[in-house]
Amino acid sequence: MYDPIEFPEETRDIRDLTTKICEKYQMPLEERILAGEKLTHTDFEPGIRAAREAGLWGLSLPEELGGANLSCYNLVAVQEAASKPLAPLRFWGELPPFLWNASGKQKELYADPVLSGEKAFCFAQTEPSGGSDPAGSIRTRAVRDGAEWVITGNKVFITAVDFADFVFVVAVTGTDQRQQGGISMFVVDIDNPGLKITREIDVLGGTRVHELFFDNCRVPAHALLGAEGGGFGQAQQMLSAARMTVGAAALGIAWRALEMMTGYAKQREAFGSRLADKQAVQGFIVDSWIEIHQARLAMYHAAQRTDEGHDTRVEAGMVKVLGTETAGRVLDRAIQVYGGAGVSFDNPLAHWYGLQRLARIYEGPTEVHKYQVIARKLLNS
C-alpha cells in the first residue's frame, strides 16, 4: 500500500524490526484466535521475549533504567506497526514517570521488578460513578491511620488485572481540594486481603476487564506514590501518553484493514466484474486512504512537537480522537466490501470492529476530548 510519509532511517529501521517480530510471533497467534482459541498471557511471551532481545523493552524509559529511550515519534511508529496483527505485539518493562526515581521500598518492591520483567501492574481510576471526570467522580477514599493508609472504594472496567501483580489506585485524600491537591496515587499488591476482584466483565472486541473493591484495604506508608495530593497530575501524565499510543494502535489497525479491503476488492467478482472496478468500492478505498493519511500526519506532527519539548496534552487527545474515529469508519467500509465474510469472527475485521468501538470510549471518550479538552483550549487561547 502506497505510504507517502517519508520516515527518517532510524524510524524505518525500528518499524521494520517490529514488523518482522510480528510476522514471526504474532501472526500465528492471529490464526489461532480466528480458529476460536482464547489466548492467555503465556501465548504472548515469545513475542515479548523477542522484542526484548531486539531492544524493544521499556520503550519510553531512559537508557540508564534499561529502557529503549524511544522518542515519541519512534514510539508511535512502533505502536502503529505492532498493532497490525489481531494479536498485537506487547512491550513490557514500562514504568510510569513518577517511579523513575523511586527509592527504598518503592524501588525494591515495584520499580525494579517491573524493569526486570518479573512483575506487571494495572491502573485503576474509573469508578461506577464515572470515568470521564475523574476529579469530580472519584469516590474511593484513602484515610491515614497511624503508619498506614486505609483505602475504601470501588473501581470498574479495569484492564490488565488478570496478569497484574499490583495496582496503581487513584483515591481522594482531601475532599475539598479534589484536583487541586485532594487526589493521591497509591500502589496496592493484588493479593492484599483488603482488595477483592469481584467480577470479570466481557466487553466488545473480546476484551476482559474487572471490577475491584477496596474494603478497608490497609497499605503501608510507602504505598503513597509521590506527594500526598499529587495523584491527579500523575494520573493525567499516564493517560496523556496512553492516548497517543491508543491513536497509533488504531491507525495501525486501520491501515491493515485498508490493505485487506483493497486486496479483497481486487480478487472478488460480483455481477461480472471485480469489486475494485465498482465506483462505490473505489470510493471506500480512496476515502479510507485519505482519512488514514491525514490522521497519521497529525499524529507524527504531534509526536515531533512532543519531542521538541512542547506541552502536547491537547494534541494527544486529538491523536486519540482521529485515530479511533478513523479506524471505526475504515473498518465499517471494509466490512461492507467483504459482505457476509466481513461479519464472521473467522475474519479479523469483525474482531477489530468491536475493539475499535470500545477504543472510542476508554482513555477518554471522543466527546470529552473534543468539547472538554480541545474546545476549552481553543476558546481560552
PDB file of C-alpha atoms in Angstrom, residues 27-230:
ATOM      1  CA  MET A  27       0.553 -13.592  13.041  1.00  0.00           C
ATOM      2  CA  PRO A  28       0.453 -17.276  14.108  1.00  0.00           C
ATOM      3  CA  LEU A  29      -1.427 -16.141  17.210  1.00  0.00           C
ATOM      4  CA  GLU A  30      -3.888 -14.310  14.967  1.00  0.00           C
ATOM      5  CA  GLU A  31      -4.589 -17.572  13.162  1.00  0.00           C
ATOM      6  CA  ARG A  32      -5.311 -19.263  16.492  1.00  0.00           C
ATOM      7  CA  ILE A  33      -7.732 -16.509  17.505  1.00  0.00           C
ATOM      8  CA  LEU A  34      -9.557 -16.829  14.188  1.00  0.00           C
ATOM      9  CA  ALA A  35      -9.792 -20.579  14.805  1.00  0.00           C
ATOM     10  CA  GLY A  36     -11.686 -19.857  18.021  1.00  0.00           C
ATOM     11  CA  GLU A  37      -8.929 -20.138  20.631  1.00  0.00           C
ATOM     12  CA  LYS A  38      -8.754 -17.832  23.637  1.00  0.00           C
ATOM     13  CA  LEU A  39      -5.188 -16.786  24.230  1.00  0.00           C
ATOM     14  CA  THR A  40      -3.553 -16.326  27.608  1.00  0.00           C
ATOM     15  CA  HIS A  41      -0.633 -14.132  28.623  1.00  0.00           C
ATOM     16  CA  THR A  42       1.667 -17.153  28.200  1.00  0.00           C
ATOM     17  CA  ASP A  43       0.909 -17.197  24.467  1.00  0.00           C
ATOM     18  CA  PHE A  44       2.296 -13.659  24.124  1.00  0.00           C
ATOM     19  CA  GLU A  45       5.550 -14.368  25.974  1.00  0.00           C
ATOM     20  CA  PRO A  46       7.621 -15.488  22.918  1.00  0.00           C
ATOM     21  CA  GLY A  47       6.888 -12.193  21.167  1.00  0.00           C
ATOM     22  CA  ILE A  48       7.634 -10.236  24.336  1.00  0.00           C
ATOM     23  CA  ARG A  49      10.990 -12.031  24.693  1.00  0.00           C
ATOM     24  CA  ALA A  50      11.849 -11.444  21.041  1.00  0.00           C
ATOM     25  CA  ALA A  51      11.040  -7.752  21.405  1.00  0.00           C
ATOM     26  CA  ARG A  52      13.233  -7.516  24.484  1.00  0.00           C
ATOM     27  CA  GLU A  53      16.142  -9.248  22.745  1.00  0.00           C
ATOM     28  CA  ALA A  54      15.743  -6.743  19.910  1.00  0.00           C
ATOM     29  CA  GLY A  55      15.985  -3.843  22.354  1.00  0.00           C
ATOM     30  CA  LEU A  56      12.271  -3.083  22.450  1.00  0.00           C
ATOM     31  CA  TRP A  57      11.890  -3.021  26.219  1.00  0.00           C
ATOM     32  CA  GLY A  58      10.664  -0.145  28.335  1.00  0.00           C
ATOM     33  CA  LEU A  59      10.086   1.786  25.141  1.00  0.00           C
ATOM     34  CA  SER A  60       9.947   5.265  26.657  1.00  0.00           C
ATOM     35  CA  LEU A  61      12.299   4.649  29.588  1.00  0.00           C
ATOM     36  CA  PRO A  62      15.725   6.303  29.780  1.00  0.00           C
ATOM     37  CA  GLU A  63      18.672   4.095  28.905  1.00  0.00           C
ATOM     38  CA  GLU A  64      20.031   4.310  32.447  1.00  0.00           C
ATOM     39  CA  LEU A  65      16.903   2.445  33.591  1.00  0.00           C
ATOM     40  CA  GLY A  66      17.362  -0.210  30.927  1.00  0.00           C
ATOM     41  CA  GLY A  67      14.807   1.209  28.513  1.00  0.00           C
ATOM     42  CA  ALA A  68      14.874   1.788  24.769  1.00  0.00           C
ATOM     43  CA  ASN A  69      14.585   5.562  25.283  1.00  0.00           C
ATOM     44  CA  LEU A  70      12.488   5.943  22.128  1.00  0.00           C
ATOM     45  CA  SER A  71      11.458   9.391  21.015  1.00  0.00           C
ATOM     46  CA  CYS A  72       7.706   9.929  20.925  1.00  0.00           C
ATOM     47  CA  TYR A  73       7.964   9.915  17.117  1.00  0.00           C
ATOM     48  CA  ASN A  74       9.557   6.453  17.090  1.00  0.00           C
ATOM     49  CA  LEU A  75       7.253   5.239  19.856  1.00  0.00           C
ATOM     50  CA  VAL A  76       4.066   5.868  17.874  1.00  0.00           C
ATOM     51  CA  ALA A  77       5.714   4.345  14.796  1.00  0.00           C
ATOM     52  CA  VAL A  78       6.421   1.164  16.763  1.00  0.00           C
ATOM     53  CA  GLN A  79       2.914   1.049  18.230  1.00  0.00           C
ATOM     54  CA  GLU A  80       1.379   1.514  14.793  1.00  0.00           C
ATOM     55  CA  ALA A  81       3.348  -1.418  13.382  1.00  0.00           C
ATOM     56  CA  ALA A  82       2.827  -3.593  16.471  1.00  0.00           C
ATOM     57  CA  SER A  83      -0.966  -3.281  16.284  1.00  0.00           C
ATOM     58  CA  LYS A  84      -1.499  -4.602  12.773  1.00  0.00           C
ATOM     59  CA  PRO A  85      -1.847  -8.261  13.858  1.00  0.00           C
ATOM     60  CA  LEU A  86      -5.073  -9.231  15.614  1.00  0.00           C
ATOM     61  CA  ALA A  87      -2.800 -10.398  18.441  1.00  0.00           C
ATOM     62  CA  PRO A  88      -0.714  -7.211  18.791  1.00  0.00           C
ATOM     63  CA  LEU A  89       2.879  -7.291  19.922  1.00  0.00           C
ATOM     64  CA  ARG A  90       3.170  -6.404  23.602  1.00  0.00           C
ATOM     65  CA  PHE A  91       6.012  -4.444  25.149  1.00  0.00           C
ATOM     66  CA  TRP A  92       6.939  -4.800  28.793  1.00  0.00           C
ATOM     67  CA  GLY A  93       9.347  -3.018  31.099  1.00  0.00           C
ATOM     68  CA  GLU A  94       7.448   0.274  31.048  1.00  0.00           C
ATOM     69  CA  LEU A  95       7.423   2.245  34.274  1.00  0.00           C
ATOM     70  CA  PRO A  96       5.334   5.365  34.991  1.00  0.00           C
ATOM     71  CA  PRO A  97       7.497   8.502  35.192  1.00  0.00           C
ATOM     72  CA  PHE A  98       6.576   9.040  38.846  1.00  0.00           C
ATOM     73  CA  LEU A  99       8.514   5.849  39.682  1.00  0.00           C
ATOM     74  CA  TRP A 100      11.606   6.588  37.598  1.00  0.00           C
ATOM     75  CA  ASN A 101      13.410   7.971  40.622  1.00  0.00           C
ATOM     76  CA  ALA A 102      11.883   5.617  43.180  1.00  0.00           C
ATOM     77  CA  SER A 103      13.980   4.670  46.159  1.00  0.00           C
ATOM     78  CA  GLY A 104      13.692   2.455  49.205  1.00  0.00           C
ATOM     79  CA  LYS A 105      10.737   0.098  49.361  1.00  0.00           C
ATOM     80  CA  GLN A 106       9.086   1.546  46.248  1.00  0.00           C
ATOM     81  CA  LYS A 107      12.177   0.801  44.189  1.00  0.00           C
ATOM     82  CA  GLU A 108      12.675  -2.644  45.704  1.00  0.00           C
ATOM     83  CA  LEU A 109       9.056  -3.829  45.570  1.00  0.00           C
ATOM     84  CA  TYR A 110       7.697  -2.108  42.481  1.00  0.00           C
ATOM     85  CA  ALA A 111      10.138  -0.267  40.227  1.00  0.00           C
ATOM     86  CA  ASP A 112      12.883  -2.893  39.945  1.00  0.00           C
ATOM     87  CA  PRO A 113      10.543  -5.886  39.366  1.00  0.00           C
ATOM     88  CA  VAL A 114       8.769  -4.029  36.545  1.00  0.00           C
ATOM     89  CA  LEU A 115      12.055  -3.003  34.937  1.00  0.00           C
ATOM     90  CA  SER A 116      13.275  -6.600  35.041  1.00  0.00           C
ATOM     91  CA  GLY A 117      10.019  -8.012  33.711  1.00  0.00           C
ATOM     92  CA  GLU A 118       9.313 -10.045  36.847  1.00  0.00           C
ATOM     93  CA  LYS A 119       6.137  -8.128  37.691  1.00  0.00           C
ATOM     94  CA  ALA A 120       3.430  -6.109  35.959  1.00  0.00           C
ATOM     95  CA  PHE A 121       0.892  -3.527  37.057  1.00  0.00           C
ATOM     96  CA  CYS A 122      -2.538  -2.211  36.176  1.00  0.00           C
ATOM     97  CA  PHE A 123      -4.079   1.226  36.659  1.00  0.00           C
ATOM     98  CA  ALA A 124      -7.385   1.791  38.477  1.00  0.00           C
ATOM     99  CA  GLN A 125      -9.131   5.128  38.114  1.00  0.00           C
ATOM    100  CA  THR A 126     -12.603   4.563  36.625  1.00  0.00           C
ATOM    101  CA  GLU A 127     -15.472   4.031  39.060  1.00  0.00           C
ATOM    102  CA  PRO A 128     -19.186   3.187  38.733  1.00  0.00           C
ATOM    103  CA  SER A 129     -19.829   6.894  39.351  1.00  0.00           C
ATOM    104  CA  GLY A 130     -17.939   7.754  36.160  1.00  0.00           C
ATOM    105  CA  GLY A 131     -14.566   7.804  34.463  1.00  0.00           C
ATOM    106  CA  SER A 132     -14.532  10.804  32.144  1.00  0.00           C
ATOM    107  CA  ASP A 133     -14.493  13.309  35.017  1.00  0.00           C
ATOM    108  CA  PRO A 134     -12.023  11.729  37.449  1.00  0.00           C
ATOM    109  CA  ALA A 135     -11.628  14.843  39.565  1.00  0.00           C
ATOM    110  CA  GLY A 136     -15.363  15.055  40.202  1.00  0.00           C
ATOM    111  CA  SER A 137     -16.463  11.429  40.094  1.00  0.00           C
ATOM    112  CA  ILE A 138     -13.922   9.584  42.241  1.00  0.00           C
ATOM    113  CA  ARG A 139     -15.465   8.272  45.453  1.00  0.00           C
ATOM    114  CA  THR A 140     -12.693   5.936  46.552  1.00  0.00           C
ATOM    115  CA  ARG A 141     -11.108   7.398  49.677  1.00  0.00           C
ATOM    116  CA  ALA A 142      -7.791   6.899  51.434  1.00  0.00           C
ATOM    117  CA  VAL A 143      -7.505   7.876  55.100  1.00  0.00           C
ATOM    118  CA  ARG A 144      -4.318   7.962  57.141  1.00  0.00           C
ATOM    119  CA  ASP A 145      -4.366   5.669  60.185  1.00  0.00           C
ATOM    120  CA  GLY A 146      -1.091   5.850  62.046  1.00  0.00           C
ATOM    121  CA  ALA A 147       1.639   4.386  59.857  1.00  0.00           C
ATOM    122  CA  GLU A 148      -0.873   3.049  57.349  1.00  0.00           C
ATOM    123  CA  TRP A 149      -3.395   4.243  54.793  1.00  0.00           C
ATOM    124  CA  VAL A 150      -6.863   2.708  54.655  1.00  0.00           C
ATOM    125  CA  ILE A 151      -8.434   2.630  51.185  1.00  0.00           C
ATOM    126  CA  THR A 152     -12.177   2.121  50.708  1.00  0.00           C
ATOM    127  CA  GLY A 153     -13.993   2.212  47.406  1.00  0.00           C
ATOM    128  CA  ASN A 154     -14.890   0.580  44.102  1.00  0.00           C
ATOM    129  CA  LYS A 155     -13.182   0.579  40.687  1.00  0.00           C
ATOM    130  CA  VAL A 156     -14.619  -0.873  37.486  1.00  0.00           C
ATOM    131  CA  PHE A 157     -13.636  -1.575  33.853  1.00  0.00           C
ATOM    132  CA  ILE A 158     -10.009  -2.044  34.887  1.00  0.00           C
ATOM    133  CA  THR A 159      -7.766  -3.663  32.273  1.00  0.00           C
ATOM    134  CA  ALA A 160      -4.750  -5.958  32.735  1.00  0.00           C
ATOM    135  CA  VAL A 161      -5.884  -7.159  36.165  1.00  0.00           C
ATOM    136  CA  ASP A 162      -5.536 -10.809  35.141  1.00  0.00           C
ATOM    137  CA  PHE A 163      -1.740 -10.609  34.909  1.00  0.00           C
ATOM    138  CA  ALA A 164      -1.009  -7.707  37.273  1.00  0.00           C
ATOM    139  CA  ASP A 165       0.973  -8.127  40.478  1.00  0.00           C
ATOM    140  CA  PHE A 166      -0.057  -4.747  41.842  1.00  0.00           C
ATOM    141  CA  VAL A 167      -2.397  -1.901  41.004  1.00  0.00           C
ATOM    142  CA  PHE A 168      -1.954   1.865  40.956  1.00  0.00           C
ATOM    143  CA  VAL A 169      -5.058   3.293  42.614  1.00  0.00           C
ATOM    144  CA  VAL A 170      -6.355   6.858  42.412  1.00  0.00           C
ATOM    145  CA  ALA A 171      -8.111   7.903  45.628  1.00  0.00           C
ATOM    146  CA  VAL A 172      -9.424  11.027  47.322  1.00  0.00           C
ATOM    147  CA  THR A 173      -7.370  12.177  50.310  1.00  0.00           C
ATOM    148  CA  GLY A 174      -8.731  15.725  50.543  1.00  0.00           C
ATOM    149  CA  THR A 175     -12.410  16.116  49.667  1.00  0.00           C
ATOM    150  CA  ASP A 176     -12.403  19.884  49.383  1.00  0.00           C
ATOM    151  CA  GLN A 177      -9.423  20.246  47.089  1.00  0.00           C
ATOM    152  CA  ARG A 178     -10.004  17.399  44.609  1.00  0.00           C
ATOM    153  CA  GLN A 179      -7.681  18.029  41.626  1.00  0.00           C
ATOM    154  CA  GLN A 180      -6.092  20.972  43.472  1.00  0.00           C
ATOM    155  CA  GLY A 181      -4.255  18.694  45.868  1.00  0.00           C
ATOM    156  CA  GLY A 182      -7.002  16.371  47.101  1.00  0.00           C
ATOM    157  CA  ILE A 183      -6.305  13.274  44.980  1.00  0.00           C
ATOM    158  CA  SER A 184      -3.435  10.883  45.615  1.00  0.00           C
ATOM    159  CA  MET A 185      -1.960   7.791  43.982  1.00  0.00           C
ATOM    160  CA  PHE A 186      -1.314   4.556  45.856  1.00  0.00           C
ATOM    161  CA  VAL A 187       0.111   1.172  44.955  1.00  0.00           C
ATOM    162  CA  VAL A 188      -1.681  -1.923  46.267  1.00  0.00           C
ATOM    163  CA  ASP A 189      -0.473  -5.510  45.930  1.00  0.00           C
ATOM    164  CA  ILE A 190      -3.012  -7.594  44.064  1.00  0.00           C
ATOM    165  CA  ASP A 191      -3.013 -10.177  46.879  1.00  0.00           C
ATOM    166  CA  ASN A 192      -3.753  -7.605  49.597  1.00  0.00           C
ATOM    167  CA  PRO A 193      -6.572  -9.126  51.715  1.00  0.00           C
ATOM    168  CA  GLY A 194      -8.466  -5.834  51.553  1.00  0.00           C
ATOM    169  CA  LEU A 195      -8.587  -5.912  47.743  1.00  0.00           C
ATOM    170  CA  LYS A 196     -11.315  -8.045  46.208  1.00  0.00           C
ATOM    171  CA  ILE A 197     -11.516  -8.815  42.477  1.00  0.00           C
ATOM    172  CA  THR A 198     -15.261  -9.258  42.419  1.00  0.00           C
ATOM    173  CA  ARG A 199     -16.210  -9.503  38.776  1.00  0.00           C
ATOM    174  CA  GLU A 200     -14.763 -10.270  35.356  1.00  0.00           C
ATOM    175  CA  ILE A 201     -16.594  -8.389  32.613  1.00  0.00           C
ATOM    176  CA  ASP A 202     -16.541  -9.375  28.942  1.00  0.00           C
ATOM    177  CA  VAL A 203     -16.713  -6.337  26.684  1.00  0.00           C
ATOM    178  CA  LEU A 204     -16.549  -5.638  22.950  1.00  0.00           C
ATOM    179  CA  GLY A 205     -13.576  -6.884  20.985  1.00  0.00           C
ATOM    180  CA  GLY A 206     -13.037  -9.960  23.153  1.00  0.00           C
ATOM    181  CA  THR A 207     -11.539  -7.822  25.920  1.00  0.00           C
ATOM    182  CA  ARG A 208     -11.877  -8.794  29.581  1.00  0.00           C
ATOM    183  CA  VAL A 209     -11.953  -6.139  32.285  1.00  0.00           C
ATOM    184  CA  HIS A 210     -12.520  -6.374  36.029  1.00  0.00           C
ATOM    185  CA  GLU A 211     -14.271  -4.759  38.954  1.00  0.00           C
ATOM    186  CA  LEU A 212     -12.283  -4.157  42.130  1.00  0.00           C
ATOM    187  CA  PHE A 213     -13.439  -3.486  45.683  1.00  0.00           C
ATOM    188  CA  PHE A 214     -11.218  -1.965  48.345  1.00  0.00           C
ATOM    189  CA  ASP A 215     -12.749  -2.967  51.662  1.00  0.00           C
ATOM    190  CA  ASN A 216     -10.809  -1.155  54.410  1.00  0.00           C
ATOM    191  CA  CYS A 217      -7.719  -2.060  52.430  1.00  0.00           C
ATOM    192  CA  ARG A 218      -4.653  -1.297  54.553  1.00  0.00           C
ATOM    193  CA  VAL A 219      -1.390  -0.351  52.909  1.00  0.00           C
ATOM    194  CA  PRO A 220       1.885   0.876  54.439  1.00  0.00           C
ATOM    195  CA  ALA A 221       3.073   4.468  54.259  1.00  0.00           C
ATOM    196  CA  HIS A 222       5.382   3.709  51.339  1.00  0.00           C
ATOM    197  CA  ALA A 223       2.306   2.810  49.235  1.00  0.00           C
ATOM    198  CA  LEU A 224       1.697   6.524  48.692  1.00  0.00           C
ATOM    199  CA  LEU A 225       3.300   7.385  45.356  1.00  0.00           C
ATOM    200  CA  GLY A 226       4.858  10.807  45.288  1.00  0.00           C
ATOM    201  CA  ALA A 227       3.493  13.575  47.457  1.00  0.00           C
ATOM    202  CA  GLU A 228       0.068  13.440  49.056  1.00  0.00           C
ATOM    203  CA  GLY A 229      -2.325  15.308  46.769  1.00  0.00           C
ATOM    204  CA  GLY A 230      -0.222  14.789  43.643  1.00  0.00           C
TER     205      GLY A 230
END
